[in-house]
Short mmCIF file of C-alpha atoms in Angstrom, two decimals:
data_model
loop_
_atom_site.label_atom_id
_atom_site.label_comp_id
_atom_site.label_asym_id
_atom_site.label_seq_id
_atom_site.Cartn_x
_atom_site.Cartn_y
_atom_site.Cartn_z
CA UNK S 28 -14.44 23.85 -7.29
CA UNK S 29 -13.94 19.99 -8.01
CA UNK S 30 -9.79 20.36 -7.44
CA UNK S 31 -11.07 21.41 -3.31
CA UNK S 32 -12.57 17.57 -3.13
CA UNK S 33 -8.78 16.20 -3.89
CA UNK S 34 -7.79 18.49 -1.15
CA UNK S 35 -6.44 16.92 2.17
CA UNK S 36 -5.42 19.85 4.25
CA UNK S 37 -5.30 19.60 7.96
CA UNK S 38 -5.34 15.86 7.49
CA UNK S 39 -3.32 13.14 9.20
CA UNK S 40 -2.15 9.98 7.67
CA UNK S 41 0.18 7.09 8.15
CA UNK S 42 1.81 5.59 5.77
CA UNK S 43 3.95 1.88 6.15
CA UNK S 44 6.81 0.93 3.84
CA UNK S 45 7.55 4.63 3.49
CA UNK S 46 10.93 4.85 3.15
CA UNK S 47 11.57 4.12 -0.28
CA UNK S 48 10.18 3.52 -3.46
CA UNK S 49 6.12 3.40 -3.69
CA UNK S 50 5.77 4.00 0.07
CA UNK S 51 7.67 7.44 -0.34
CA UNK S 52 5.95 8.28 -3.46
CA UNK S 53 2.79 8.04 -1.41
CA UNK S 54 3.90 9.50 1.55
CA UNK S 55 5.21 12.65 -0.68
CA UNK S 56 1.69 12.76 -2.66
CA UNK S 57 -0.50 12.75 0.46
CA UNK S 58 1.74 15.42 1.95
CA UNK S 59 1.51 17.40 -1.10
CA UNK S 60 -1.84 17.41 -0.86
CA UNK S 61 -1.90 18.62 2.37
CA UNK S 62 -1.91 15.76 5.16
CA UNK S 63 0.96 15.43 7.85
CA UNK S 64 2.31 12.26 7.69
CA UNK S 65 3.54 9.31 10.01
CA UNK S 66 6.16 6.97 8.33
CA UNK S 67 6.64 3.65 9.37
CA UNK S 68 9.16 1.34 8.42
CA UNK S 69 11.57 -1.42 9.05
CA UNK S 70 14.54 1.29 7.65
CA UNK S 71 15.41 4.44 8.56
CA UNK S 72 12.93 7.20 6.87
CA UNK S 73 14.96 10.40 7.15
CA UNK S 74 15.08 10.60 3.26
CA UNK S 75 10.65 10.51 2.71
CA UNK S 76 10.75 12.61 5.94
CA UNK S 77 13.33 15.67 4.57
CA UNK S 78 10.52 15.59 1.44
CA UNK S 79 7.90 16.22 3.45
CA UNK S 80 9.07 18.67 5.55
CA UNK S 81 10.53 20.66 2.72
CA UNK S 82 6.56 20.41 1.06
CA UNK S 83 5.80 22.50 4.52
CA UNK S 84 3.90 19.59 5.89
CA UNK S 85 4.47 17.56 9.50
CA UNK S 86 6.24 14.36 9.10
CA UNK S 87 7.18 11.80 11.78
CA UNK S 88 9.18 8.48 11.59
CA UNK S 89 8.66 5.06 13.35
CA UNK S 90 10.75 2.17 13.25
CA UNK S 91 8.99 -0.93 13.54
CA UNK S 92 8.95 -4.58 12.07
CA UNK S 93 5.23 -5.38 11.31
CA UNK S 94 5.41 -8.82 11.07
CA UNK S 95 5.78 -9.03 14.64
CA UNK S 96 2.04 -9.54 15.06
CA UNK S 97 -0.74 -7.34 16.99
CA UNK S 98 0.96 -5.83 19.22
CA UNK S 99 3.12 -4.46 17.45
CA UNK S 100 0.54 -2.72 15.10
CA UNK S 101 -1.53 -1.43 17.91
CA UNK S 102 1.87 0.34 18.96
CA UNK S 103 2.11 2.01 15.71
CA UNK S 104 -1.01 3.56 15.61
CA UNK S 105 -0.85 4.32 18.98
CA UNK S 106 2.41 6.44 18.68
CA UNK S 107 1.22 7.87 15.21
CA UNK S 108 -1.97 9.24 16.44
CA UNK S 109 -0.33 10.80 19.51
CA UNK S 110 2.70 12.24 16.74
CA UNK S 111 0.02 13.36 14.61
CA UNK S 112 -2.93 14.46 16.60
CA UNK S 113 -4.86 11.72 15.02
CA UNK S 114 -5.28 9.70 12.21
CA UNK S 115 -7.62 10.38 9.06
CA UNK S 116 -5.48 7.99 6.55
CA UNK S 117 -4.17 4.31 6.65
CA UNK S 118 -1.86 3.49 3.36
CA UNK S 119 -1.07 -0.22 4.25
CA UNK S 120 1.94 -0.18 1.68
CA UNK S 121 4.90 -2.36 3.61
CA UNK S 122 5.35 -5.49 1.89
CA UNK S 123 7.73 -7.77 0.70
CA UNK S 124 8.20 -10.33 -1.32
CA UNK S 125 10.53 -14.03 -1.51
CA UNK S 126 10.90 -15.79 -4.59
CA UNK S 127 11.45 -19.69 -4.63
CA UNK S 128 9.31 -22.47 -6.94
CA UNK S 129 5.81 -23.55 -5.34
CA UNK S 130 7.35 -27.11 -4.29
CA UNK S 131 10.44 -25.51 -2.71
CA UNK S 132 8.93 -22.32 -1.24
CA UNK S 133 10.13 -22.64 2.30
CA UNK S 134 7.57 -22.44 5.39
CA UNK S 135 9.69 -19.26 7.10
CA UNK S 136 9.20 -17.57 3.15
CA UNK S 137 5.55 -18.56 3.52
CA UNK S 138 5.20 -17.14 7.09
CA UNK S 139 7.60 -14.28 6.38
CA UNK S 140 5.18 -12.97 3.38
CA UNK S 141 2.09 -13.71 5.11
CA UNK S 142 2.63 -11.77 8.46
CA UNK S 143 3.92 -8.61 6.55
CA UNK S 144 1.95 -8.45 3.47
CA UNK S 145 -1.54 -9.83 5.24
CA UNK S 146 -1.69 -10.59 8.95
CA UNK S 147 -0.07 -6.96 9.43
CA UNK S 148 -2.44 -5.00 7.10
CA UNK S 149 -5.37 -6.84 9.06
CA UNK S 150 -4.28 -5.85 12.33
CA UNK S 151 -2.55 -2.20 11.97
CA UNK S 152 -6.60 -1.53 10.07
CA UNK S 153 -8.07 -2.87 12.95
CA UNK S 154 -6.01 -0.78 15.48
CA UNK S 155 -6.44 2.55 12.63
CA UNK S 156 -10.19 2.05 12.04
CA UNK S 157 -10.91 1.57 16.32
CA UNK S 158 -9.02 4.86 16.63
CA UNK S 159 -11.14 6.56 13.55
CA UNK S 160 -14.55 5.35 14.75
CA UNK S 161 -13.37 6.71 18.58
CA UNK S 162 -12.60 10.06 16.92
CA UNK S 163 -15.77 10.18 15.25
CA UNK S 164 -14.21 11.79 11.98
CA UNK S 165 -14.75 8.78 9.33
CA UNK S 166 -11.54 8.16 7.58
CA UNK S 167 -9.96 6.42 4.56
CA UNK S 168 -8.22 2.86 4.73
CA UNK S 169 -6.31 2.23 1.40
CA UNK S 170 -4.17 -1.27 0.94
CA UNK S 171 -2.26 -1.95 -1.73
CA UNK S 172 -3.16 -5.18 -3.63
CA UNK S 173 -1.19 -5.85 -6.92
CA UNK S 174 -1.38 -7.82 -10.41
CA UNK S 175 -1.43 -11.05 -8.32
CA UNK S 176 -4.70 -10.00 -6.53
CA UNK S 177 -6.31 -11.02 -10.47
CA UNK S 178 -3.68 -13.33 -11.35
CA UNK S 179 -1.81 -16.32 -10.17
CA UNK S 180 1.47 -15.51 -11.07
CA UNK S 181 4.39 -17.65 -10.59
CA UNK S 182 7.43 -18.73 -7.76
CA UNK S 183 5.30 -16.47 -5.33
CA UNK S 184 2.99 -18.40 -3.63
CA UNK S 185 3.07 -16.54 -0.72
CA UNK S 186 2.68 -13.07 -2.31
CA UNK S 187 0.23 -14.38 -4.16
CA UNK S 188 -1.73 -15.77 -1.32
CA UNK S 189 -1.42 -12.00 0.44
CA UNK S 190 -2.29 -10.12 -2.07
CA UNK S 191 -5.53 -12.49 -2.93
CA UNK S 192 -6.28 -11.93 0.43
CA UNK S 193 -5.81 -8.42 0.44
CA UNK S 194 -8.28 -7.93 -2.31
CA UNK S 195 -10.62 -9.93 -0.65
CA UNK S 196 -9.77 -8.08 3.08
CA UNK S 197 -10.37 -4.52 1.66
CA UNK S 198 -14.11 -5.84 0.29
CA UNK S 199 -15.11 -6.97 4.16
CA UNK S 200 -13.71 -4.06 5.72
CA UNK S 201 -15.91 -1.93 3.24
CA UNK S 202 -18.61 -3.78 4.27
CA UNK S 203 -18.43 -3.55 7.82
CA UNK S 204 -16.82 -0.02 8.50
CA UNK S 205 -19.12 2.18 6.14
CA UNK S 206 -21.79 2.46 8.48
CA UNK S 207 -19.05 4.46 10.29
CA UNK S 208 -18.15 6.70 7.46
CA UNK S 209 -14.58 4.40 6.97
CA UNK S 210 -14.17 4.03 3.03
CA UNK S 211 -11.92 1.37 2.42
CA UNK S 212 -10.29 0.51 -0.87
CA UNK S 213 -7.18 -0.59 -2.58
CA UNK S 214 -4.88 -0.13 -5.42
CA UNK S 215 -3.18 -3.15 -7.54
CA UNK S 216 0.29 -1.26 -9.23
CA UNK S 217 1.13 -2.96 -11.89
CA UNK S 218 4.89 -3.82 -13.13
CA UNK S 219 6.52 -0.69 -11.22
CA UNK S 220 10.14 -0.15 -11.29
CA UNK S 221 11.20 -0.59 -7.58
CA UNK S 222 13.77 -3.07 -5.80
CA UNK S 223 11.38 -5.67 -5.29
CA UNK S 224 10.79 -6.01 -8.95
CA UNK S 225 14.76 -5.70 -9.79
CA UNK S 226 15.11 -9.71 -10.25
CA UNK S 227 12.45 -9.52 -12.93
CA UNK S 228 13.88 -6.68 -14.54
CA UNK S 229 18.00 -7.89 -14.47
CA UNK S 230 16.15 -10.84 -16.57
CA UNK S 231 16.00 -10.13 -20.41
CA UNK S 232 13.71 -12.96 -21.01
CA UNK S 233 10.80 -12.46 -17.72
CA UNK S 234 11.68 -8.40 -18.91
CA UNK S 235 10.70 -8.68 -22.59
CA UNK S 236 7.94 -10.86 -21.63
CA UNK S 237 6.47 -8.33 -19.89
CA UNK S 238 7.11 -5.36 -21.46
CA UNK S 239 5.39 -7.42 -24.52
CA UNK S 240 2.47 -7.15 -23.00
CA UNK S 241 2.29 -3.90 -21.21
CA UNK S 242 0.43 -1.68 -23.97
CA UNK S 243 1.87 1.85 -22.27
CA UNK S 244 5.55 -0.18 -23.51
CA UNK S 245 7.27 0.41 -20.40
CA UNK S 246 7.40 -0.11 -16.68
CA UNK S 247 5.31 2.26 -14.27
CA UNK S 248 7.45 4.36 -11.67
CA UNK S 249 6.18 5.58 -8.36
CA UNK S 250 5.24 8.75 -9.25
CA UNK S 251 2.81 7.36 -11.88
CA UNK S 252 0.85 5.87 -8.34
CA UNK S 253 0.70 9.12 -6.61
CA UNK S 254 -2.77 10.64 -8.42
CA UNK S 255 -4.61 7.47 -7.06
CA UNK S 256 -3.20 7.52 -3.32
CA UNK S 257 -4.51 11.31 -3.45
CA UNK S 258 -7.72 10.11 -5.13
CA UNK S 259 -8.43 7.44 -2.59
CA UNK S 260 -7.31 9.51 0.88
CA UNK S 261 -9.90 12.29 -0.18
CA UNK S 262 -13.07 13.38 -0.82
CA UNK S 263 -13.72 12.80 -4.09
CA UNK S 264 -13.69 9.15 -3.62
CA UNK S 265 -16.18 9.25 -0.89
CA UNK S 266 -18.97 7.12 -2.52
CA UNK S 267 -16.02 4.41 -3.68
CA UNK S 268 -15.79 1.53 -1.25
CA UNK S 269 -14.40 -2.07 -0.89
CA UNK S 270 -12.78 -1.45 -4.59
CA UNK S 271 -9.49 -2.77 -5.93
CA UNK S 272 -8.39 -0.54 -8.87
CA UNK S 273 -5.63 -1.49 -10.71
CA UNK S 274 -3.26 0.69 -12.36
CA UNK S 275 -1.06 -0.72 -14.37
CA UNK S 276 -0.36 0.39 -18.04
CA UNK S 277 -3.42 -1.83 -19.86
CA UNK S 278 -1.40 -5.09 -18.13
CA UNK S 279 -4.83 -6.59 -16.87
CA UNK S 280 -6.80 -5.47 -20.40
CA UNK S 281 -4.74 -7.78 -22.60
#
């Protein structure tokens, strides 16, 4: 039956940025669809990991701050694997995001964005994909690009520079881990309702703007991400590779 290839029992993912928001949503999905789960974030996780254990499904939480370079990451998966008993699924979620106009953006703001939503999604997939090819499984790496991946935007500079990056990241990792059964891919939300976005969405004028030009006529939620993350982690996309799909209301067909 085709419902079996969305199926990702006796699975084990990890999933960063998991404690609220997008990163729970996709931490709750993959868990629904079977997978145990390791949750890593800068904030406590109790709240993603009561979901998941309520769903019936193994959940562990890891504190860690990912911008503090390799070593760091390689710690992560490390203790994730050993939690889990593995690792089948990377959702490189964490990110974050500081707001200032391109001639003022500050260098910390520029490093502070870069080592979270970039330099840490290069070397926690590194540290994942080692540990996938050493298990001799395959696996799925999914990062999450976003609007700015296609787009410039504006007063991000740094986010923009990530998530450019990102897009261009998941296509080389494609490239050079398919030959060991590693599909790697990523997914570009669109204008989703979360506290990053709150600043846009206290302002009536950025909020019309947007929701002008959203043809669905409202802002996504996390849930509306959680049939992708599935789609991605499982089966049924195992012939999609190095792919940045954006879902996002129509926002990029206008």
């Amino acid at each position: 039956m085709i419902l079996d290839m969305f199926k990702l029992d006796g699975k084990k993912a990890v999933v960063t940025g998991a404690a609220r928001g997008i990163g729970q949503a996709y931490a709750v999905a993959l868990a629904e669809a079977g997978s145990d789960v390791a949750l890593v974030d800068v904030i406590d996780c109790a709240e993603t990991e009561g979901k998941i254990k309520a769903i019936g499904r193994k959940a562990a939480s890891f504190t860690a701050d990912l911008g503090a370079g390799k070593a760091a990451a390689q710690k992560v998966i490390d203790d994730a694997a050993a939690a889990m008993g593995g690792i089948d699924i990377l959702v490189n979620n964490a990110g974050i995001i500081r707001r200032e106009p391109f001639t003022e953006h500050s260098e910390k703001n520029w490093d502070d964005v870069i080592d979270i939503n970039l330099s840490a999604v290069f070397f926690l997939s590194q540290a994942a994909a080692a540990k996938m090819i050493e298990q001799g499984r395959g696996g799925k790496i999914i990062n999450i690009a976003s609007m700015l991946s296609f787009q410039g935007g504006i007063f991000v500079p740094g986010y923009a520079a990530a998530k450019g990056g990102i897009k261009s990241l998941t296509m080389l990792m494609a490239n050079e881990l398919a030959k060991h059964n590693i599909c790697c891919n990523a997914i570009a939300p669109g204008y989703i309702a979360t506290e990053n976005t709150k600043p846009i969405r206290e302002n009536p004028e950025r909020n019309k703007a947007i929701l002008d030009r959203i043809p669905a006529g409202r802002w996504g939620t996390p849930d509306d991400l959680m049939g992708i993350i599935v789609f991605l982690a499982s089966p049924a996309s195992d012939y999609m590779n190095g792919y940045t799909v954006a879902v996002d209301g129509g926002w990029l067909a206008r």
